[in-house]
JSON list of C-alpha atoms in Angstrom, two decimals:
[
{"chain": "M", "resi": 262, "resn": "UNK", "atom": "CA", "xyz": [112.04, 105.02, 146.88]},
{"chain": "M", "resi": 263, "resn": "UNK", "atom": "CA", "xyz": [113.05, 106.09, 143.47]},
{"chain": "M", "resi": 264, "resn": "UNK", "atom": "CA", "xyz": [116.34, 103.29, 143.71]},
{"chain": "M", "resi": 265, "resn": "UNK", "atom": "CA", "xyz": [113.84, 101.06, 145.38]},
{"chain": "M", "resi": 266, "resn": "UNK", "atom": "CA", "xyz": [111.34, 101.32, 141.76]},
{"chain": "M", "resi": 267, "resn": "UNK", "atom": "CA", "xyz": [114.43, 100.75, 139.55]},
{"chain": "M", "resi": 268, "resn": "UNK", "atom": "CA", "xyz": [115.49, 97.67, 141.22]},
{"chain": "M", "resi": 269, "resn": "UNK", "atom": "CA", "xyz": [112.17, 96.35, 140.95]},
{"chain": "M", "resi": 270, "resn": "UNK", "atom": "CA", "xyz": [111.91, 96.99, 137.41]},
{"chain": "M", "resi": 271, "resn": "UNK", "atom": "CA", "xyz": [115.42, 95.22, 136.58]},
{"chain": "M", "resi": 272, "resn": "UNK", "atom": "CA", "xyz": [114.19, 92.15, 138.72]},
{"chain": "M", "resi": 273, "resn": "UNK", "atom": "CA", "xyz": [111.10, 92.00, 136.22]},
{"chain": "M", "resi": 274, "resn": "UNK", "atom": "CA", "xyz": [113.04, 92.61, 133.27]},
{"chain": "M", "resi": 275, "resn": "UNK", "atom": "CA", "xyz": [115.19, 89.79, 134.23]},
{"chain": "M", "resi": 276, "resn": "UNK", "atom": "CA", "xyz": [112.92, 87.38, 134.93]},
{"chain": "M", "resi": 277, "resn": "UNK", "atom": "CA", "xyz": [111.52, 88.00, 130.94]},
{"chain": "M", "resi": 278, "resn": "UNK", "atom": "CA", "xyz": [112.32, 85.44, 128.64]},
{"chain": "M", "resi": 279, "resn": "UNK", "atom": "CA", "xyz": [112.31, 86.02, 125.08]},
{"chain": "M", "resi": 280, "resn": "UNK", "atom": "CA", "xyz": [110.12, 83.72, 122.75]},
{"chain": "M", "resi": 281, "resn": "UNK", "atom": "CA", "xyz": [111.45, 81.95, 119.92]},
{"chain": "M", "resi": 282, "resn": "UNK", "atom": "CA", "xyz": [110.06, 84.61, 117.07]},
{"chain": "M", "resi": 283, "resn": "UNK", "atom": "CA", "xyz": [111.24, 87.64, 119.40]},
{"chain": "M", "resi": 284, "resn": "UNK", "atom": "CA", "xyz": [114.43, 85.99, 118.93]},
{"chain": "M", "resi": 285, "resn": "UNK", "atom": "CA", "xyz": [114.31, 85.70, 115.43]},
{"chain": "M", "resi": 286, "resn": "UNK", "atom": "CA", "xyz": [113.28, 89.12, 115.12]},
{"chain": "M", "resi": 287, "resn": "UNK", "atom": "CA", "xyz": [116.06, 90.15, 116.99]},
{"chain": "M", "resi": 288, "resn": "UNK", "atom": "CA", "xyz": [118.23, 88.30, 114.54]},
{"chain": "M", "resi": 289, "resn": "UNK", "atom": "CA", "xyz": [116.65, 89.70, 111.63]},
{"chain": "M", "resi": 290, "resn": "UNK", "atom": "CA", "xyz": [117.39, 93.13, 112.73]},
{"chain": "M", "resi": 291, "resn": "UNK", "atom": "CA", "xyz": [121.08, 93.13, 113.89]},
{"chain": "M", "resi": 292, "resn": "UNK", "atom": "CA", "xyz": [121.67, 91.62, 110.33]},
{"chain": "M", "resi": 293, "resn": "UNK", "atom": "CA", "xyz": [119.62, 94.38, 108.57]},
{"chain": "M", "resi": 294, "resn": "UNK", "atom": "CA", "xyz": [121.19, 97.10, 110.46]},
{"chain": "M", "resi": 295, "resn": "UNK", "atom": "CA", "xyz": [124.99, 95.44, 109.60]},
{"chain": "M", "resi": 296, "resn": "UNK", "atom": "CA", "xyz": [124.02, 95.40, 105.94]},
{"chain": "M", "resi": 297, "resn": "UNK", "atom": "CA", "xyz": [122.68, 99.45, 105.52]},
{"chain": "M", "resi": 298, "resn": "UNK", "atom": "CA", "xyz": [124.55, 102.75, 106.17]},
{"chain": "M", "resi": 299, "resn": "UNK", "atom": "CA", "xyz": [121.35, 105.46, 107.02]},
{"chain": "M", "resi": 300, "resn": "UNK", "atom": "CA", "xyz": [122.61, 108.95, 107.22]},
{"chain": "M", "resi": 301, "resn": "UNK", "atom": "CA", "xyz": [121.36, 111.58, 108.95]},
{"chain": "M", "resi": 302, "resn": "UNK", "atom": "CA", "xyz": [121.19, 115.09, 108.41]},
{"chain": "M", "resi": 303, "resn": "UNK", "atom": "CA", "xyz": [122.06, 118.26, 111.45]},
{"chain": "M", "resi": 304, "resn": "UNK", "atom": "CA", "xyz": [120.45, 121.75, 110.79]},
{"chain": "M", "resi": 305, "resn": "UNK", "atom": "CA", "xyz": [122.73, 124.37, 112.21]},
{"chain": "M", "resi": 306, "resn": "UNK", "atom": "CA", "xyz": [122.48, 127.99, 111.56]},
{"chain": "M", "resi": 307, "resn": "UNK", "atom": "CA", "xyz": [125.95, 130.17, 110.92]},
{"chain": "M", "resi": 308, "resn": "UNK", "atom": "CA", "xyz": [124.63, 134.18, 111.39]},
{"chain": "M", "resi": 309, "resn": "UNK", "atom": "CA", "xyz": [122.12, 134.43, 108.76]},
{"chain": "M", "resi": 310, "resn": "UNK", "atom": "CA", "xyz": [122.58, 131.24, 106.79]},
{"chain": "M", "resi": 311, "resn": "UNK", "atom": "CA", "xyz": [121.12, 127.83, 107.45]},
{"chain": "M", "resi": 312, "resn": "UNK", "atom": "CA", "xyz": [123.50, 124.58, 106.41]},
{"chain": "M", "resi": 313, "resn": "UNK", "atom": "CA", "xyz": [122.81, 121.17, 106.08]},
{"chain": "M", "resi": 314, "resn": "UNK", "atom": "CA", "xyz": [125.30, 118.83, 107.13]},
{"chain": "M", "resi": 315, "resn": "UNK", "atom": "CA", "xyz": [125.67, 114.84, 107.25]},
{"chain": "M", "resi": 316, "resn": "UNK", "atom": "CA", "xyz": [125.15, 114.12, 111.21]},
{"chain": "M", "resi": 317, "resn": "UNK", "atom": "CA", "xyz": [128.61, 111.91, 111.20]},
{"chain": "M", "resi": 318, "resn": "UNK", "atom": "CA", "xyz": [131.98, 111.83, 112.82]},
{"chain": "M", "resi": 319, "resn": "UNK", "atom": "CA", "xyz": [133.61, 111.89, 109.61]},
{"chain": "M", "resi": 320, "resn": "UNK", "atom": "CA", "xyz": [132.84, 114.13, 106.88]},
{"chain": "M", "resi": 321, "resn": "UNK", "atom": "CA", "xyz": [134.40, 112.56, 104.18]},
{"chain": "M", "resi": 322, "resn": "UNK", "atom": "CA", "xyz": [132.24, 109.29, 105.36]},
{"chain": "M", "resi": 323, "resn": "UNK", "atom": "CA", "xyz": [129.21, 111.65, 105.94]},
{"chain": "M", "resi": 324, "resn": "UNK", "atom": "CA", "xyz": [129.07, 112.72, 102.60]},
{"chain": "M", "resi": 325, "resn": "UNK", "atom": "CA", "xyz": [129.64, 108.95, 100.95]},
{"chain": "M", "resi": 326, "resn": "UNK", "atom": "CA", "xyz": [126.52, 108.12, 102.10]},
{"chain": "M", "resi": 327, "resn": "UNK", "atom": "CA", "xyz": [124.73, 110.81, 101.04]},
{"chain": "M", "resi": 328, "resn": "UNK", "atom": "CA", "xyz": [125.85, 110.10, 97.55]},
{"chain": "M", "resi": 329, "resn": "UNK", "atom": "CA", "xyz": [125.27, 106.04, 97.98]},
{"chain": "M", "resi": 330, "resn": "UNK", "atom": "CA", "xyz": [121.53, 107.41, 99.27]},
{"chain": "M", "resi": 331, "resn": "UNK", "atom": "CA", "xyz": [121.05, 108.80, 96.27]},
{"chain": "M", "resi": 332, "resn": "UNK", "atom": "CA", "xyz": [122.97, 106.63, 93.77]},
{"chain": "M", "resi": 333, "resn": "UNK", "atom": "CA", "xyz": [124.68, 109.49, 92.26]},
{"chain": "M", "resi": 334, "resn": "UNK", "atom": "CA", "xyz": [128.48, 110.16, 92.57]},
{"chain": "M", "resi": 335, "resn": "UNK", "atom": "CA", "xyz": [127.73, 113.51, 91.57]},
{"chain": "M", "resi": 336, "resn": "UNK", "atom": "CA", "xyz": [127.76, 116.12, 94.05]},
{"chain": "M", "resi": 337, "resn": "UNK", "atom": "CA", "xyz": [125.97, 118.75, 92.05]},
{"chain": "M", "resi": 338, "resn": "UNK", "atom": "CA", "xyz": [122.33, 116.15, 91.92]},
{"chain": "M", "resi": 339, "resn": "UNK", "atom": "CA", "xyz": [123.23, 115.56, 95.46]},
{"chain": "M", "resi": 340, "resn": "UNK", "atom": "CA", "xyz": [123.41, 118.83, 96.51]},
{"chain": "M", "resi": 341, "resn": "UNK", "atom": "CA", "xyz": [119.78, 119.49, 94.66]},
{"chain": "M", "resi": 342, "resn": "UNK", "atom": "CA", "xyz": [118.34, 116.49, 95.98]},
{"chain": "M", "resi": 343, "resn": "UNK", "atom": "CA", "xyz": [119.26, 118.13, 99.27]},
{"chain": "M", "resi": 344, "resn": "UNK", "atom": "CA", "xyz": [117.45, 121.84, 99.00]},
{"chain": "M", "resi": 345, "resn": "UNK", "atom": "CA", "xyz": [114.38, 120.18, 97.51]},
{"chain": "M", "resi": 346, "resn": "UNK", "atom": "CA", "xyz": [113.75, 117.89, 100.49]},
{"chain": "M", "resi": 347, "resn": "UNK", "atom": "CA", "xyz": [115.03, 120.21, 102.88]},
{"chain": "M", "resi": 348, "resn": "UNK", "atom": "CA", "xyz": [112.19, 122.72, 100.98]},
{"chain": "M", "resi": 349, "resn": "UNK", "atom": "CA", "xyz": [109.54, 120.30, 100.98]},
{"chain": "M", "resi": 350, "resn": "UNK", "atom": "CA", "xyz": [110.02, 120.18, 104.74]},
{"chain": "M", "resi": 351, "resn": "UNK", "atom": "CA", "xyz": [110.56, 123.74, 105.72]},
{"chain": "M", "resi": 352, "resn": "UNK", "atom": "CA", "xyz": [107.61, 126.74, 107.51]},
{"chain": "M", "resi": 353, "resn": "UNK", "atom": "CA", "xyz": [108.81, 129.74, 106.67]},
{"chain": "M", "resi": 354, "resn": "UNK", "atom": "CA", "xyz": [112.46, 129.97, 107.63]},
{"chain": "M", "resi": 355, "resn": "UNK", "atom": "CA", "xyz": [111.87, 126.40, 110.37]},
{"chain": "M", "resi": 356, "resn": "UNK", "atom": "CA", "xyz": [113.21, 123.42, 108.35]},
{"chain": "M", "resi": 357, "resn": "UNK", "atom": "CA", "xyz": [111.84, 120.31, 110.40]},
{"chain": "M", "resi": 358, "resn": "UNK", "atom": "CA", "xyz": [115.15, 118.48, 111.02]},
{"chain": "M", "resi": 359, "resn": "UNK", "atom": "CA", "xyz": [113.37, 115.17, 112.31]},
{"chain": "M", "resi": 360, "resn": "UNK", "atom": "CA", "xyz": [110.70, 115.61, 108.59]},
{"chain": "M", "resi": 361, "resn": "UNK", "atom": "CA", "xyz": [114.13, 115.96, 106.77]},
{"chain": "M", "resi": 362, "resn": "UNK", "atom": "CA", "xyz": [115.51, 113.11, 107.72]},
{"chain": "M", "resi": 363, "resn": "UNK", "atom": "CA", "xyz": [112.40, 110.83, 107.60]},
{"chain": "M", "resi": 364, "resn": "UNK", "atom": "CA", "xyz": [112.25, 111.27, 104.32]},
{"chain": "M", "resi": 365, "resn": "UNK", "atom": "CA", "xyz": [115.95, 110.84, 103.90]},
{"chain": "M", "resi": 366, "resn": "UNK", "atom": "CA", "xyz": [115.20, 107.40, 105.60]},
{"chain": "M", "resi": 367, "resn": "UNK", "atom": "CA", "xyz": [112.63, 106.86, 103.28]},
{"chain": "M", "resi": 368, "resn": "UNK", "atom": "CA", "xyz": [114.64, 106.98, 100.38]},
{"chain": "M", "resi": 369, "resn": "UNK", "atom": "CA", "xyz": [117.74, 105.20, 101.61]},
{"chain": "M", "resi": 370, "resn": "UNK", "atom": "CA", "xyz": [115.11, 102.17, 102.38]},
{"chain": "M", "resi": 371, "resn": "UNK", "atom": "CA", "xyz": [114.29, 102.12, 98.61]},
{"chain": "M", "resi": 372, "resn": "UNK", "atom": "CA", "xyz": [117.84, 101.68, 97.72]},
{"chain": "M", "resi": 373, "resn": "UNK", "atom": "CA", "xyz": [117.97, 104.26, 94.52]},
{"chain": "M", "resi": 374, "resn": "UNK", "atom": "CA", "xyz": [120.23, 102.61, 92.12]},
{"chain": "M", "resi": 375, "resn": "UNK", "atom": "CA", "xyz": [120.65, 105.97, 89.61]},
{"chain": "M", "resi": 376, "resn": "UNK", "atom": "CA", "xyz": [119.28, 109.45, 89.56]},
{"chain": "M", "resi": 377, "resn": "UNK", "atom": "CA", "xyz": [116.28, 108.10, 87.91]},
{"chain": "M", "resi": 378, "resn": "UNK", "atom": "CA", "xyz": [115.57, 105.88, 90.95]},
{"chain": "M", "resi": 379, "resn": "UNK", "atom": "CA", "xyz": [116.64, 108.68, 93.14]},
{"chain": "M", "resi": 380, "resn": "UNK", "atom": "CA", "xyz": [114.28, 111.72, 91.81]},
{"chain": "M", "resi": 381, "resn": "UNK", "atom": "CA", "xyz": [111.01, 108.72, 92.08]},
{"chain": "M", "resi": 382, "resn": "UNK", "atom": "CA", "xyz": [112.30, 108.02, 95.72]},
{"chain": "M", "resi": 383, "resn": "UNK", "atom": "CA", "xyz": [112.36, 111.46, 96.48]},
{"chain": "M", "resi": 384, "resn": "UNK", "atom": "CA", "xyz": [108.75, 111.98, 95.04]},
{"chain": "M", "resi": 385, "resn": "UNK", "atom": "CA", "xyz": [107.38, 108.85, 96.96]},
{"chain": "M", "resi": 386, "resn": "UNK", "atom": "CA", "xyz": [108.63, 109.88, 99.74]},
{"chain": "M", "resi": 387, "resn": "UNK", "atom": "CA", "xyz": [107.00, 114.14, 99.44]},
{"chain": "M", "resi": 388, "resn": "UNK", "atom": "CA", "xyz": [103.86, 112.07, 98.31]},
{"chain": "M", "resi": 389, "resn": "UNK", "atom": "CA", "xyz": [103.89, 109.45, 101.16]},
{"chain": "M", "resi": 390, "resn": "UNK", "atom": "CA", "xyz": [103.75, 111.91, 103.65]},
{"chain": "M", "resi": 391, "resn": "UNK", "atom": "CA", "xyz": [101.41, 114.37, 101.79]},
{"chain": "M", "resi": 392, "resn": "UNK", "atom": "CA", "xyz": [98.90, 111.41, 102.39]},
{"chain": "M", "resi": 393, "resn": "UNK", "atom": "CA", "xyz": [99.36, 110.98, 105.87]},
{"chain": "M", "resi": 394, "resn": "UNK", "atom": "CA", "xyz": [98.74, 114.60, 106.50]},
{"chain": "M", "resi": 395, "resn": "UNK", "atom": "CA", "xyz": [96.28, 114.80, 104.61]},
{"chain": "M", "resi": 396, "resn": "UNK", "atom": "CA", "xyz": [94.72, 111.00, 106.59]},
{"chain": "M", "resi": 397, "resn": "UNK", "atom": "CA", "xyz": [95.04, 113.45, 109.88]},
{"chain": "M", "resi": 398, "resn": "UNK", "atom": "CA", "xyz": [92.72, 116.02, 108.33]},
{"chain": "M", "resi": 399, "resn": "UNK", "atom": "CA", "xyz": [90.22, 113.38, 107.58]},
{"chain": "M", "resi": 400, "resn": "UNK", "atom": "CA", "xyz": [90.14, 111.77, 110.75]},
{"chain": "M", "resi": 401, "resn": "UNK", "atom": "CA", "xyz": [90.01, 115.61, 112.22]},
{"chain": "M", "resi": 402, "resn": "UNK", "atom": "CA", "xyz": [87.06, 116.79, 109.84]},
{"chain": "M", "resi": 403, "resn": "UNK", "atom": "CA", "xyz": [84.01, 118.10, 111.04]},
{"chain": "M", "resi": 404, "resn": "UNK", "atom": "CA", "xyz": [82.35, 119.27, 108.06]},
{"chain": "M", "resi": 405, "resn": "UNK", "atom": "CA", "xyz": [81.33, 117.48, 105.00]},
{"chain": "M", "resi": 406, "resn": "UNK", "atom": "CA", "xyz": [83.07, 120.57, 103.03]},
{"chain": "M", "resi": 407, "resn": "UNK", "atom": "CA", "xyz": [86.34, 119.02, 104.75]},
{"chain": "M", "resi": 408, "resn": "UNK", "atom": "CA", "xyz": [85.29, 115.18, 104.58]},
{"chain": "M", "resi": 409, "resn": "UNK", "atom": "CA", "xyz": [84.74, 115.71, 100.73]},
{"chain": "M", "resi": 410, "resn": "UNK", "atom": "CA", "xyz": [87.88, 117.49, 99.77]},
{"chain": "M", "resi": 411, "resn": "UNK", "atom": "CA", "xyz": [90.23, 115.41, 102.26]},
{"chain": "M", "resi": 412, "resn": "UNK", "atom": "CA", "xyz": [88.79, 112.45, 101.10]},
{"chain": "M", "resi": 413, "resn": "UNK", "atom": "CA", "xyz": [89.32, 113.16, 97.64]},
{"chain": "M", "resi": 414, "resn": "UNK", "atom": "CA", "xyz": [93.33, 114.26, 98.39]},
{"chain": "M", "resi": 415, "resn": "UNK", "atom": "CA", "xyz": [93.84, 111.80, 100.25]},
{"chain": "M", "resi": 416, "resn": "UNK", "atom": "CA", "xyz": [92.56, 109.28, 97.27]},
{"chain": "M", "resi": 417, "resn": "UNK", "atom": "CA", "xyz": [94.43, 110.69, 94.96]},
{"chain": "M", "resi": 418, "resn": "UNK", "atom": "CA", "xyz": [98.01, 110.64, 96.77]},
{"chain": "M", "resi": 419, "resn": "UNK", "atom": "CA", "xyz": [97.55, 107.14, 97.28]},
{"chain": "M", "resi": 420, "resn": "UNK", "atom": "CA", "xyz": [96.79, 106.33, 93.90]},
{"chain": "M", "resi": 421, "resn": "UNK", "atom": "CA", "xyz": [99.50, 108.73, 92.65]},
{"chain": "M", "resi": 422, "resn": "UNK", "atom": "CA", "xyz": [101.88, 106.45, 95.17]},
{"chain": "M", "resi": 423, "resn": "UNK", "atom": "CA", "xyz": [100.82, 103.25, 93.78]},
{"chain": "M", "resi": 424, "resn": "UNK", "atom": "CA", "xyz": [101.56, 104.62, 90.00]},
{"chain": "M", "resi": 425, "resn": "UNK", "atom": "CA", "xyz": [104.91, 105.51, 91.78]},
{"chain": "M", "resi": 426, "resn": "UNK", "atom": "CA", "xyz": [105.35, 102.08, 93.00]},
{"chain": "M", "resi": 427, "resn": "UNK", "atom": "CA", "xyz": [104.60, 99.90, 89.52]},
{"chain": "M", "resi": 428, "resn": "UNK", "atom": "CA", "xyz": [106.88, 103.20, 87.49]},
{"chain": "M", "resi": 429, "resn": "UNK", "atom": "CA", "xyz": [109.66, 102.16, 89.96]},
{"chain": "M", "resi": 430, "resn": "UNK", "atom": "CA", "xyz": [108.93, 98.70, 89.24]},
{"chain": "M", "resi": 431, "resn": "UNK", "atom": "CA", "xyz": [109.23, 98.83, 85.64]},
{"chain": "M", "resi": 432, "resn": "UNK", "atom": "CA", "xyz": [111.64, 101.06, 85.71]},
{"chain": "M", "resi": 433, "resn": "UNK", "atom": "CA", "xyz": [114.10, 98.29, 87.44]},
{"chain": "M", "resi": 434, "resn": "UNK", "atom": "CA", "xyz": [112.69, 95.60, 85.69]},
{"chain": "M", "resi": 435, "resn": "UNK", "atom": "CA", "xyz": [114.09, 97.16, 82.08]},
{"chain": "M", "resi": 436, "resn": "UNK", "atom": "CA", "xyz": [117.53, 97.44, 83.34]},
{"chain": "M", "resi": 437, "resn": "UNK", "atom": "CA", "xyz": [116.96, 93.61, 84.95]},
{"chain": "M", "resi": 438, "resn": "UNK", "atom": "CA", "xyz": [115.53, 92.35, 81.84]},
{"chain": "M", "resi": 439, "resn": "UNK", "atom": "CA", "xyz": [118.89, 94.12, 79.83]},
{"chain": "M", "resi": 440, "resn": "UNK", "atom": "CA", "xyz": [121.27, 92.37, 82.45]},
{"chain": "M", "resi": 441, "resn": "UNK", "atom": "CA", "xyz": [119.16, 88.87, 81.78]},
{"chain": "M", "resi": 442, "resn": "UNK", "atom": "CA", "xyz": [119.69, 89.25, 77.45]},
{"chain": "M", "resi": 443, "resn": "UNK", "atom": "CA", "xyz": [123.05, 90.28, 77.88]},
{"chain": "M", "resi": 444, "resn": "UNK", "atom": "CA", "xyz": [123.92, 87.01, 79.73]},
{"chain": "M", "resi": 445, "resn": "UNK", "atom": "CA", "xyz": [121.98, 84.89, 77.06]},
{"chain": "M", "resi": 446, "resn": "UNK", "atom": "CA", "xyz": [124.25, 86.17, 74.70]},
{"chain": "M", "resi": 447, "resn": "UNK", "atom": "CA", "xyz": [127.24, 85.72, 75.62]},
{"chain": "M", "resi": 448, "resn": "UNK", "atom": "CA", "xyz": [126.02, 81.90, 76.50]},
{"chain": "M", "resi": 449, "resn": "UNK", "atom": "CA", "xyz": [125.21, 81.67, 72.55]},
{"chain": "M", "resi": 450, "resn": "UNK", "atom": "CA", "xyz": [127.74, 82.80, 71.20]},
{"chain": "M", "resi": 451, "resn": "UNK", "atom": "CA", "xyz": [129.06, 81.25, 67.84]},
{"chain": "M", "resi": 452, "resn": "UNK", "atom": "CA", "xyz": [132.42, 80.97, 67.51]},
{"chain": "M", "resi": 453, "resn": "UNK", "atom": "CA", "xyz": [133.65, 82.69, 64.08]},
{"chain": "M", "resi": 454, "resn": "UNK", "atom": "CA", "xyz": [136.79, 80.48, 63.95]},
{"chain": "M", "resi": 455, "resn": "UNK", "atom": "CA", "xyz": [137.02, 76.80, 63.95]},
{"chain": "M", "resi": 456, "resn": "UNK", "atom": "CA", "xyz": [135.58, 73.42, 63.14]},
{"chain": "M", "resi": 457, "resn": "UNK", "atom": "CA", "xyz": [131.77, 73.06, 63.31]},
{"chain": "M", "resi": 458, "resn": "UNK", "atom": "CA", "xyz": [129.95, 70.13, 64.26]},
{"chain": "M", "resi": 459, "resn": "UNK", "atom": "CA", "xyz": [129.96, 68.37, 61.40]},
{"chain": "M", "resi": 460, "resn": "UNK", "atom": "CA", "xyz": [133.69, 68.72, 60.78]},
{"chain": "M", "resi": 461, "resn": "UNK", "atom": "CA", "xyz": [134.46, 67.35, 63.88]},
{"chain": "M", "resi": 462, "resn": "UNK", "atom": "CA", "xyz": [131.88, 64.60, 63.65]},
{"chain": "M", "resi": 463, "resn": "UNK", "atom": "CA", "xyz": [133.17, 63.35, 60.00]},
{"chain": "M", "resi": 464, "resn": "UNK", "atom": "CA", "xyz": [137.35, 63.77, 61.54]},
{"chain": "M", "resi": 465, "resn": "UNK", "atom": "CA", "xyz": [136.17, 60.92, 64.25]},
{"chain": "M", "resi": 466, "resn": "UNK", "atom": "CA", "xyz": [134.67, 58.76, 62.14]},
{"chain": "M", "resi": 467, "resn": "UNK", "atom": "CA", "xyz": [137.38, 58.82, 59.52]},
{"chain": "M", "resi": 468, "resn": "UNK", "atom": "CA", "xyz": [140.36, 58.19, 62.83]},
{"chain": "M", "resi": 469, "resn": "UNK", "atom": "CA", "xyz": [137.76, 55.17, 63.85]},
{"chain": "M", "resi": 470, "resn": "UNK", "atom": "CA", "xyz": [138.09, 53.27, 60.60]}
]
């Protein structure tokens, strides 16, 4: 019976054709999953200590991308990075493993370029989720005690996300803007040797005469 069912469901699934924008969805995410290295994160315990590890084949590869995650070659804001998130998403002495790395995610998807970028990704993310907790508990309320004061968290995460959002906006747009003069520049540059204009204007019309 059992072989009988999957047979029946890989008839139906072969029969399904795909729509053009399924298609182009499909498209869309084979080349955004070529173009960005996630990493993951294992929780193991060895006796009485708990260690976070990259969740990759290769260590040396592992930690690369925890560094590119961050945009910091430097192990030492890595490494901090690393106890607060694993602290924002740890009960006691139960780190949530699958928490850990969605916020991981989180930040790798806003592509920090620096530490600056980095510690506001980090924050977005804590503050992110904060607000969907706190969303839960509002939906869950029963009192209007608990409508008021979830209600009124809630509110102010996603304001305090927003702020986040335009800082982080800014933030990039300074170091754009620097990138943008720095080119004008160098396109106006006068040279301080030479003939001007007017030299070379008055040499051709004295070689025409």
């Amino acid at each position: 019976m059992k072989a009988k069912n999957s047979n029946a469901k890989a008839d139906k699934e072969a029969l399904y054709k795909m729509s053009e924008a399924e298609r182009a969805a499909i498209g869309k995410c084979l080349l955004r999953s070529e173009s960005t290295a996630p990493v993951r994160f294992k929780i193991a315990k060895n006796q009485n200590a708990v260690e976070i590890e990259p969740d990759h084949p290769d260590a040396v590869v592992g930690h690369a991308l925890t560094m590119n995650t961050f945009g910091s070659t430097d192990r030492e804001f890595c490494a901090g990075m690393m106890r607060q998130l694993v602290n924002a998403n740890a009960t006691g002495e139960k780190i949530d493993e699958g928490g850990l790395n969605y916020m991981v995610s989180i930040i790798n998807g806003i592509e920090p370029r620096d530490q600056v970028e980095a510690m506001l990704a980090a924050q977005m993310a804590a503050v992110h989720v904060a607000s969907m907790n706190f969303a839960r508990r509002l939906e869950r309320a029963t009192t209007s005690h608990e409508l008021d004061g979830y209600d009124r968290a809630f509110n102010k995460l996603t304001r305090t996300f927003t702020t986040q959002m335009e800082a982080l906006k800014r933030y990039r747009g300074r170091g754009e803007q620097k990138i943008t003069n720095a080119a004008v520049a160098r396109t106006n540059v006068i040279p301080l040797a030479g003939v001007d204009d007017s030299e070379k204007r008055a040499a051709a019309a004295g070689g025409r005469r």
